[in-house]
mmCIF file of C-alpha atoms and ligand atoms in Angstrom:
data_model
loop_
_atom_site.group_PDB
_atom_site.id
_atom_site.type_symbol
_atom_site.label_atom_id
_atom_site.label_comp_id
_atom_site.label_asym_id
_atom_site.label_seq_id
_atom_site.Cartn_x
_atom_site.Cartn_y
_atom_site.Cartn_z
ATOM 1 C CA UNK A 220 1.450 22.515 13.106
ATOM 2 C CA UNK A 221 1.015 21.944 16.525
ATOM 3 C CA UNK A 222 -0.054 18.265 15.871
ATOM 4 C CA UNK A 223 2.721 17.516 13.340
ATOM 5 C CA UNK A 224 4.965 14.718 14.692
ATOM 6 C CA UNK A 225 8.612 15.803 15.168
ATOM 7 C CA UNK A 226 9.846 13.031 12.973
ATOM 8 C CA UNK A 227 9.203 10.632 9.765
ATOM 9 C CA UNK A 228 10.640 8.109 8.055
ATOM 10 C CA UNK A 229 10.204 8.142 4.038
ATOM 11 C CA UNK A 230 11.339 4.946 2.649
ATOM 12 C CA UNK A 231 12.105 5.391 -0.794
ATOM 13 C CA UNK A 232 12.943 8.599 -2.662
ATOM 14 C CA UNK A 233 10.959 7.528 -5.888
ATOM 15 C CA UNK A 234 7.683 8.485 -7.695
ATOM 16 C CA UNK A 235 6.124 7.923 -4.799
ATOM 17 C CA UNK A 236 8.371 8.793 -2.393
ATOM 18 C CA UNK A 237 8.673 12.278 -4.503
ATOM 19 C CA UNK A 238 5.584 13.858 -3.166
ATOM 20 C CA UNK A 239 5.307 12.197 -0.163
ATOM 21 C CA UNK A 240 8.336 13.658 1.353
ATOM 22 C CA UNK A 241 7.909 17.504 -0.381
ATOM 23 C CA UNK A 242 3.977 17.208 1.325
ATOM 24 C CA UNK A 243 5.036 16.282 4.374
ATOM 25 C CA UNK A 244 8.481 18.383 4.682
ATOM 26 C CA UNK A 245 6.250 21.079 3.811
ATOM 27 C CA UNK A 246 3.941 20.741 6.687
ATOM 28 C CA UNK A 247 6.770 20.892 9.285
ATOM 29 C CA UNK A 248 7.685 17.479 9.603
ATOM 30 C CA UNK A 249 11.674 16.785 9.634
ATOM 31 C CA UNK A 250 12.492 13.806 8.168
ATOM 32 C CA UNK A 251 14.895 10.712 7.161
ATOM 33 C CA UNK A 252 14.754 9.189 3.715
ATOM 34 C CA UNK A 253 15.896 5.808 2.624
ATOM 35 C CA UNK A 254 16.751 5.117 -1.095
ATOM 36 C CA UNK A 255 19.646 3.240 -1.810
ATOM 37 C CA UNK A 256 18.912 3.891 -6.040
ATOM 38 C CA UNK A 257 20.740 6.556 -7.589
ATOM 39 C CA UNK A 258 18.543 8.552 -10.259
ATOM 40 C CA UNK A 259 18.134 7.392 -14.265
ATOM 41 C CA UNK A 260 17.158 9.177 -16.984
ATOM 42 C CA UNK A 261 14.280 6.846 -17.288
ATOM 43 C CA UNK A 262 13.289 7.969 -13.837
ATOM 44 C CA UNK A 263 12.727 11.345 -15.055
ATOM 45 C CA UNK A 264 8.910 11.143 -16.742
ATOM 46 C CA UNK A 265 7.656 9.971 -13.692
ATOM 47 C CA UNK A 266 9.524 10.945 -10.560
ATOM 48 C CA UNK A 267 8.981 14.778 -11.171
ATOM 49 C CA UNK A 268 11.228 16.403 -7.860
ATOM 50 C CA UNK A 269 14.445 14.975 -10.192
ATOM 51 C CA UNK A 270 15.723 16.615 -13.428
ATOM 52 C CA UNK A 271 18.715 16.058 -15.744
ATOM 53 C CA UNK A 272 21.319 17.783 -13.139
ATOM 54 C CA UNK A 273 20.241 14.981 -10.464
ATOM 55 C CA UNK A 274 21.606 12.311 -13.123
ATOM 56 C CA UNK A 275 23.821 9.475 -11.474
ATOM 57 C CA UNK A 276 23.342 10.881 -8.104
ATOM 58 C CA UNK A 277 21.810 9.347 -4.805
ATOM 59 C CA UNK A 278 17.849 9.955 -5.053
ATOM 60 C CA UNK A 279 17.705 9.729 -1.272
ATOM 61 C CA UNK A 280 19.901 13.090 -0.985
ATOM 62 C CA UNK A 281 18.799 14.318 -4.023
ATOM 63 C CA UNK A 282 14.983 14.407 -2.459
ATOM 64 C CA UNK A 283 15.859 15.534 1.277
ATOM 65 C CA UNK A 284 17.591 18.413 -0.461
ATOM 66 C CA UNK A 285 14.775 19.851 -2.205
ATOM 67 C CA UNK A 286 13.326 19.441 0.925
ATOM 68 C CA UNK A 287 15.442 21.374 2.361
ATOM 69 C CA UNK A 288 15.197 23.966 -0.242
ATOM 70 C CA UNK A 289 11.993 24.289 0.075
ATOM 71 C CA UNK A 290 11.946 25.119 4.082
ATOM 72 C CA UNK A 291 11.868 21.625 5.317
ATOM 73 C CA UNK A 292 13.975 19.639 7.516
ATOM 74 C CA UNK A 293 15.543 16.398 5.783
ATOM 75 C CA UNK A 294 17.872 13.978 5.328
ATOM 76 C CA UNK A 295 18.809 11.148 2.971
ATOM 77 C CA UNK A 296 20.133 7.992 3.887
ATOM 78 C CA UNK A 297 21.824 6.215 0.590
ATOM 79 C CA UNK A 298 20.458 2.636 1.861
ATOM 80 C CA UNK A 299 17.942 0.020 2.047
ATOM 81 C CA UNK A 300 15.865 1.290 4.609
ATOM 82 C CA UNK A 301 16.197 -1.481 7.568
ATOM 83 C CA UNK A 302 14.936 -1.477 11.033
ATOM 84 C CA UNK A 303 17.017 0.441 14.376
ATOM 85 C CA UNK A 304 18.253 -2.537 15.854
ATOM 86 C CA UNK A 305 19.779 -2.876 12.142
ATOM 87 C CA UNK A 306 20.971 0.369 11.977
ATOM 88 C CA UNK A 307 24.009 2.094 14.268
ATOM 89 C CA UNK A 308 24.077 5.299 16.217
ATOM 90 C CA UNK A 309 22.351 8.886 14.833
ATOM 91 C CA UNK A 310 20.351 6.675 12.437
ATOM 92 C CA UNK A 311 18.845 4.394 14.131
ATOM 93 C CA UNK A 312 17.955 6.512 16.893
ATOM 94 C CA UNK A 313 16.121 9.098 14.001
ATOM 95 C CA UNK A 314 13.964 5.591 12.945
ATOM 96 C CA UNK A 315 13.523 4.466 16.633
ATOM 97 C CA UNK A 316 11.868 8.002 17.117
ATOM 98 C CA UNK A 317 10.453 8.218 14.173
ATOM 99 C CA UNK A 318 6.145 9.087 14.700
ATOM 100 C CA UNK A 319 5.206 8.001 11.369
ATOM 101 C CA UNK A 320 6.799 5.766 8.944
ATOM 102 C CA UNK A 321 5.843 5.998 5.330
ATOM 103 C CA UNK A 322 6.486 3.308 2.306
ATOM 104 C CA UNK A 323 6.626 4.253 -0.997
ATOM 105 C CA UNK A 324 9.211 1.215 -1.865
ATOM 106 C CA UNK A 325 9.031 -0.605 -4.781
ATOM 107 C CA UNK A 326 10.104 -4.057 -2.492
ATOM 108 C CA UNK A 327 7.341 -6.225 -1.586
ATOM 109 C CA UNK A 328 9.711 -7.620 1.208
ATOM 110 C CA UNK A 329 10.499 -3.670 2.697
ATOM 111 C CA UNK A 330 6.736 -3.160 3.029
ATOM 112 C CA UNK A 331 6.343 -5.990 5.030
ATOM 113 C CA UNK A 332 9.002 -5.072 7.148
ATOM 114 C CA UNK A 333 8.059 -1.392 7.696
ATOM 115 C CA UNK A 334 4.564 -2.643 8.409
ATOM 116 C CA UNK A 335 5.727 -5.537 11.004
ATOM 117 C CA UNK A 336 8.248 -2.502 12.768
ATOM 118 C CA UNK A 337 5.671 0.248 12.520
ATOM 119 C CA UNK A 338 2.939 -2.200 14.349
ATOM 120 C CA UNK A 339 5.206 -4.053 16.707
ATOM 121 C CA UNK A 340 6.253 -0.644 18.055
ATOM 122 C CA UNK A 341 3.425 1.021 18.107
ATOM 123 C CA UNK A 342 3.979 3.388 15.331
ATOM 124 C CA UNK A 343 1.367 5.206 12.908
ATOM 125 C CA UNK A 344 2.487 4.269 9.205
ATOM 126 C CA UNK A 345 1.327 4.274 5.860
ATOM 127 C CA UNK A 346 1.825 1.917 2.763
ATOM 128 C CA UNK A 347 1.577 2.886 -0.914
ATOM 129 C CA UNK A 348 1.839 0.793 -3.772
ATOM 130 C CA UNK A 349 1.448 1.794 -7.708
ATOM 131 C CA UNK A 350 1.267 -0.291 -10.646
ATOM 132 C CA UNK A 351 0.232 0.376 -14.344
ATOM 133 C CA UNK A 352 -3.023 2.487 -13.762
ATOM 134 C CA UNK A 353 -4.366 2.079 -10.333
ATOM 135 C CA UNK A 354 -2.647 1.462 -6.592
ATOM 136 C CA UNK A 355 -3.279 0.933 -3.262
ATOM 137 C CA UNK A 356 -3.052 3.196 0.255
ATOM 138 C CA UNK A 357 -3.113 1.433 3.456
ATOM 139 C CA UNK A 358 -2.857 3.453 6.884
ATOM 140 C CA UNK A 359 -2.065 2.326 10.280
ATOM 141 C CA UNK A 360 -2.364 3.353 13.975
ATOM 142 C CA UNK A 361 -2.111 1.231 16.850
ATOM 143 C CA UNK A 362 -5.004 -0.623 17.550
ATOM 144 C CA UNK A 363 -6.379 -1.523 14.310
ATOM 145 C CA UNK A 364 -5.964 -4.312 11.873
ATOM 146 C CA UNK A 365 -2.890 -4.631 10.030
ATOM 147 C CA UNK A 366 -0.945 -4.454 6.444
ATOM 148 C CA UNK A 367 -0.121 -7.919 8.009
ATOM 149 C CA UNK A 368 -3.727 -8.833 9.234
ATOM 150 C CA UNK A 369 -4.603 -7.907 5.520
ATOM 151 C CA UNK A 370 -2.000 -9.400 3.577
ATOM 152 C CA UNK A 371 -0.113 -12.595 5.037
ATOM 153 C CA UNK A 372 2.445 -12.741 2.617
ATOM 154 C CA UNK A 373 4.700 -10.357 0.292
ATOM 155 C CA UNK A 374 2.655 -10.666 -3.453
ATOM 156 C CA UNK A 375 4.093 -12.698 -6.294
ATOM 157 C CA UNK A 376 2.406 -10.480 -8.927
ATOM 158 C CA UNK A 377 4.439 -8.388 -11.322
ATOM 159 C CA UNK A 378 6.271 -5.156 -9.917
ATOM 160 C CA UNK A 379 6.656 -1.880 -11.877
ATOM 161 C CA UNK A 380 9.780 -3.314 -13.155
ATOM 162 C CA UNK A 381 8.016 -6.178 -15.170
ATOM 163 C CA UNK A 382 4.194 -4.370 -15.933
ATOM 164 C CA UNK A 383 5.341 -0.803 -15.619
ATOM 165 C CA UNK A 384 2.887 2.081 -13.916
ATOM 166 C CA UNK A 385 2.058 5.123 -16.097
ATOM 167 C CA UNK A 386 3.194 8.273 -14.550
ATOM 168 C CA UNK A 387 0.747 10.230 -13.601
ATOM 169 C CA UNK A 388 -0.508 7.273 -11.021
ATOM 170 C CA UNK A 389 2.340 7.472 -9.044
ATOM 171 C CA UNK A 390 2.168 11.224 -8.545
ATOM 172 C CA UNK A 391 -1.779 10.439 -7.442
ATOM 173 C CA UNK A 392 -1.136 7.691 -5.535
ATOM 174 C CA UNK A 393 1.692 9.620 -3.466
ATOM 175 C CA UNK A 394 -0.503 12.450 -3.315
ATOM 176 C CA UNK A 395 -3.092 10.695 -2.152
ATOM 177 C CA UNK A 396 -0.537 8.492 0.668
ATOM 178 C CA UNK A 397 0.853 11.919 2.087
ATOM 179 C CA UNK A 398 -2.717 13.351 2.618
ATOM 180 C CA UNK A 399 -3.961 10.135 5.101
ATOM 181 C CA UNK A 400 -0.356 10.146 6.172
ATOM 182 C CA UNK A 401 -0.796 14.219 6.993
ATOM 183 C CA UNK A 402 -4.601 13.344 8.721
ATOM 184 C CA UNK A 403 -3.270 10.379 10.706
ATOM 185 C CA UNK A 404 -0.178 12.390 12.422
ATOM 186 C CA UNK A 405 -3.185 15.285 13.202
ATOM 187 C CA UNK A 406 -5.129 12.537 14.660
ATOM 188 C CA UNK A 407 -7.806 12.294 11.960
ATOM 189 C CA UNK A 408 -8.680 7.973 11.786
ATOM 190 C CA UNK A 409 -11.205 8.106 10.087
ATOM 191 C CA UNK A 410 -9.238 5.627 7.268
ATOM 192 C CA UNK A 411 -7.085 4.188 9.742
ATOM 193 C CA UNK A 412 -7.409 0.050 9.123
ATOM 194 C CA UNK A 413 -8.551 0.488 5.599
ATOM 195 C CA UNK A 414 -7.621 -0.517 2.526
ATOM 196 C CA UNK A 415 -7.690 2.245 -0.108
ATOM 197 C CA UNK A 416 -7.987 0.891 -3.533
ATOM 198 C CA UNK A 417 -7.349 2.884 -6.685
ATOM 199 C CA UNK A 418 -8.230 0.960 -9.507
ATOM 200 C CA UNK A 419 -8.083 2.899 -12.332
ATOM 201 C CA UNK A 420 -6.794 6.691 -13.033
ATOM 202 C CA UNK A 421 -7.460 7.247 -16.019
ATOM 203 C CA UNK A 422 -10.628 7.533 -15.384
ATOM 204 C CA UNK A 423 -11.917 6.958 -11.732
ATOM 205 C CA UNK A 424 -10.101 9.452 -9.078
ATOM 206 C CA UNK A 425 -12.287 7.993 -6.733
ATOM 207 C CA UNK A 426 -10.947 4.995 -4.387
ATOM 208 C CA UNK A 427 -13.020 2.505 -2.849
ATOM 209 C CA UNK A 428 -12.510 2.356 0.988
ATOM 210 C CA UNK A 429 -12.225 -1.549 1.939
ATOM 211 C CA UNK A 430 -12.614 -2.708 5.432
ATOM 212 C CA UNK A 431 -11.247 -5.819 7.126
ATOM 213 C CA UNK A 432 -10.791 -7.867 10.152
ATOM 214 C CA UNK A 433 -8.091 -8.215 12.378
ATOM 215 C CA UNK A 434 -6.376 -11.798 11.499
ATOM 216 C CA UNK A 435 -5.703 -14.395 14.177
ATOM 217 C CA UNK A 436 -2.226 -14.942 14.153
ATOM 218 C CA UNK A 437 -1.327 -12.034 12.842
ATOM 219 C CA UNK A 438 2.523 -11.867 13.283
ATOM 220 C CA UNK A 439 2.934 -8.093 13.569
ATOM 221 C CA UNK A 440 -0.243 -7.831 15.835
ATOM 222 C CA UNK A 441 0.532 -10.586 17.909
ATOM 223 C CA UNK A 442 3.908 -8.281 18.900
ATOM 224 C CA UNK A 443 2.528 -5.008 18.837
ATOM 225 C CA UNK A 444 1.684 -2.615 22.408
ATOM 226 C CA UNK A 445 -2.124 -2.266 21.401
ATOM 227 C CA UNK A 446 -3.319 -5.505 19.842
ATOM 228 C CA UNK A 447 -6.453 -5.254 17.499
ATOM 229 C CA UNK A 448 -7.041 -8.643 18.370
ATOM 230 C CA UNK A 449 -7.208 -8.329 22.124
ATOM 231 C CA UNK A 450 -9.248 -4.776 21.464
ATOM 232 C CA UNK A 451 -10.862 -5.144 18.431
ATOM 233 C CA UNK A 452 -11.550 -1.608 17.667
ATOM 234 C CA UNK A 453 -13.355 -0.565 14.371
ATOM 235 C CA UNK A 454 -11.839 2.455 13.685
ATOM 236 C CA UNK A 455 -12.114 2.550 10.083
ATOM 237 C CA UNK A 456 -15.773 2.108 10.152
ATOM 238 C CA UNK A 457 -17.633 5.540 10.086
ATOM 239 C CA UNK A 458 -15.250 7.727 12.671
ATOM 240 C CA UNK A 459 -15.766 11.127 11.636
ATOM 241 C CA UNK A 460 -12.422 12.448 10.649
ATOM 242 C CA UNK B 973 -26.171 -9.316 -11.993
ATOM 243 C CA UNK B 974 -23.516 -9.309 -9.398
ATOM 244 C CA UNK B 975 -20.094 -7.608 -10.878
ATOM 245 C CA UNK B 976 -16.252 -8.590 -9.957
ATOM 246 C CA UNK B 977 -13.892 -5.697 -10.024
ATOM 247 C CA UNK B 978 -10.502 -7.288 -12.124
ATOM 248 C CA UNK B 979 -7.381 -5.569 -10.924
ATOM 249 C CA UNK B 980 -5.028 -4.321 -12.549
ATOM 250 C CA UNK B 981 -2.858 -6.913 -12.448
ATOM 251 C CA UNK B 982 -5.269 -9.317 -13.656
ATOM 252 C CA UNK B 983 -6.855 -7.740 -16.493
ATOM 253 C CA UNK B 984 -4.283 -9.377 -18.816
ATOM 254 C CA UNK B 985 -6.551 -12.595 -18.597
ATOM 255 C CA UNK B 986 -9.923 -10.122 -19.328
ATOM 256 C CA UNK B 987 -8.746 -8.925 -22.017
ATOM 257 C CA UNK B 988 -8.255 -5.459 -20.765
ATOM 258 C CA UNK B 989 -11.894 -5.422 -18.744
ATOM 259 C CA UNK B 990 -11.704 -3.963 -15.446
ATOM 260 C CA UNK B 991 -15.474 -5.151 -14.509
ATOM 261 C CA UNK B 992 -16.911 -8.613 -15.453
ATOM 262 C CA UNK B 993 -20.753 -9.716 -14.959
ATOM 263 C CA UNK B 994 -21.640 -12.985 -13.209
ATOM 264 C CA UNK B 995 -24.792 -15.045 -12.667
ATOM 265 C CA UNK B 996 -22.862 -16.976 -9.793
ATOM 266 C CA UNK B 997 -24.245 -16.396 -6.290
ATOM 267 C CA UNK B 998 -21.173 -16.926 -3.613
ATOM 268 C CA UNK B 999 -17.910 -15.550 -4.189
ATOM 269 C CA UNK B 1000 -16.520 -19.655 -4.851
ATOM 270 C CA UNK B 1001 -18.715 -19.797 -8.022
ATOM 271 C CA UNK B 1002 -17.803 -16.096 -9.014
ATOM 272 C CA UNK B 1003 -14.040 -17.185 -9.116
ATOM 273 C CA UNK B 1004 -15.299 -20.621 -11.039
ATOM 274 C CA UNK B 1005 -17.307 -18.716 -13.400
ATOM 275 C CA UNK B 1006 -14.874 -16.287 -14.504
ATOM 276 C CA UNK B 1007 -12.214 -18.825 -14.886
ATOM 277 C CA UNK B 1008 -14.745 -20.852 -17.392
ATOM 278 C CA UNK B 1009 -14.367 -17.341 -19.221
ATOM 279 C CA UNK B 1010 -11.090 -16.974 -18.622
ATOM 280 C CA UNK B 1011 -9.049 -19.629 -18.340
ATOM 281 C CA UNK B 1012 -6.174 -19.311 -16.023
ATOM 282 C CA UNK B 1013 -7.305 -16.507 -13.494
ATOM 283 C CA UNK B 1014 -8.567 -18.563 -10.665
ATOM 284 C CA UNK B 1015 -4.913 -20.294 -10.265
ATOM 285 C CA UNK B 1016 -3.821 -16.564 -9.828
ATOM 286 C CA UNK B 1017 -6.445 -15.831 -7.083
ATOM 287 C CA UNK B 1018 -6.634 -19.266 -5.373
ATOM 288 C CA UNK B 1019 -3.993 -21.795 -4.274
ATOM 289 C CA UNK B 1020 -3.753 -25.394 -4.660
ATOM 290 C CA UNK B 1021 -6.464 -26.389 -2.397
ATOM 291 C CA UNK B 1022 -8.601 -24.066 -3.140
ATOM 292 C CA UNK B 1023 -8.063 -21.231 -0.425
ATOM 293 C CA UNK B 1024 -7.755 -18.112 -1.088
ATOM 294 C CA UNK B 1025 -3.630 -17.127 -1.894
ATOM 295 C CA UNK B 1026 -2.114 -15.045 0.836
ATOM 296 C CA UNK B 1027 -0.938 -11.515 -1.045
ATOM 297 C CA UNK B 1028 -4.841 -12.210 -2.453
ATOM 298 C CA UNK B 1029 -7.963 -10.177 -0.576
ATOM 299 C CA UNK B 1030 -11.551 -10.780 -2.022
ATOM 300 C CA UNK B 1031 -13.949 -8.039 -0.800
ATOM 301 C CA UNK B 1032 -17.880 -8.147 -0.970
ATOM 302 C CA UNK B 1033 -18.753 -4.758 -1.289
ATOM 303 C CA UNK B 1034 -16.756 -2.529 1.407
ATOM 304 C CA UNK B 1035 -16.010 -5.433 3.593
ATOM 305 C CA UNK B 1036 -13.249 -8.572 3.380
ATOM 306 C CA UNK B 1037 -15.010 -12.163 2.826
ATOM 307 C CA UNK B 1038 -12.855 -13.087 6.035
ATOM 308 C CA UNK B 1039 -15.194 -11.373 8.050
ATOM 309 C CA UNK B 1040 -18.271 -12.697 5.916
ATOM 310 C CA UNK B 1041 -18.960 -16.048 5.190
ATOM 311 C CA UNK B 1042 -15.508 -16.741 3.258
ATOM 312 C CA UNK B 1043 -15.772 -18.302 -0.100
ATOM 313 C CA UNK B 1044 -19.095 -19.039 0.789
ATOM 314 C CA UNK B 1045 -20.514 -15.189 1.111
ATOM 315 C CA UNK B 1046 -23.607 -14.511 -1.331
ATOM 316 C CA UNK B 1047 -23.721 -12.201 -3.845
ATOM 317 C CA UNK B 1048 -26.914 -10.859 -4.522
ATOM 318 C CA UNK B 1049 -27.791 -8.777 -7.661
ATOM 319 C CA UNK B 1050 -26.457 -5.722 -6.577
ATOM 320 C CA UNK B 1051 -22.931 -6.588 -4.906
ATOM 321 C CA UNK B 1052 -19.813 -5.581 -6.628
ATOM 322 C CA UNK B 1053 -16.950 -8.184 -5.376
ATOM 323 C CA UNK B 1054 -13.281 -6.979 -5.845
ATOM 324 C CA UNK B 1055 -10.191 -8.918 -5.799
ATOM 325 C CA UNK B 1056 -7.412 -6.453 -4.283
ATOM 326 C CA UNK B 1057 -3.464 -7.347 -4.685
ATOM 327 C CA UNK B 1058 -0.726 -7.289 -2.419
ATOM 328 C CA UNK B 1059 0.795 -4.795 -5.230
ATOM 329 C CA UNK B 1060 4.576 -4.626 -4.846
ATOM 330 C CA UNK B 1061 5.378 -2.053 -6.922
ATOM 331 C CA UNK B 1062 6.044 1.134 -6.736
ATOM 332 C CA UNK B 1063 8.156 3.775 -7.378
ATOM 333 C CA UNK B 1064 11.631 2.952 -9.158
ATOM 334 C CA UNK B 1065 11.581 1.233 -12.388
ATOM 335 C CA UNK B 1066 10.217 1.535 -15.877
HETATM 336 ZN ZN1 LIG C 1206 -1.859 -7.498 11.881
#
């Protein structure tokens, strides 16, 4: 795993964060996992990294423990993700030095904050989301159109809390997010800057790969060290990976 | 006939259908046509001024309409238009 980054931050230790952390941890990437929630009985059917013995314990530390028990390196942080400037000491360093940040949270504000920080600081990132029977995965690297070029504001469409998500769907989306994350850290940029839309995993496992251009005025790209607005790369288009 | 790919979050309007056919020849007309048959859905896609909401993106084939002709992008017979929302959900709750 010579090309793997030393460090990654995983935001969310639930249905998406579980497969993401286990896959990246198994690939030798050192993880810092954020989640403020505790494991509840209602989580177990789709957060298959947890069992009854985890009930009532923090998701972040339990998931980190599982990664470690499988030979990986991970620490759990029982808190919502924040930018390094809002964190203290060692923890601020771990996040600041992450080569990759992967969002599997269920919170639209967090997704925007993660993407904004990653783009402004020139980091690789993956934003994953699942709802009902489908979901989206977006991977970004410096210099391509970003998550906030695509979506200008957090959504007011239903979240899992209102609409629910089918158990196997989060596992499939989390697995896809992990595969794409491992790809980009190994330099496979074919899917960077594109949105993968999984419409309905009950019937169609194949994602649609959707392309978009950098958005003039994107607040994240305007702060980026390599702005796609200054150097319009179309990495999403047909580059072998 | 062009088809419209409706996301999970808006299928309550289409009786659960993921794909809806349309005779419209532009993206703007396709949304109007969709709303005639499934009243209320346009208000979830466009704001009061008729612009696409900031957390919704429309694609024709693989391309976002911003890189085409926006809402005036032409639809031809074999085009698939997709409505893609920024999904908030992810992990934790039922
Ligand atoms: Zn941007």
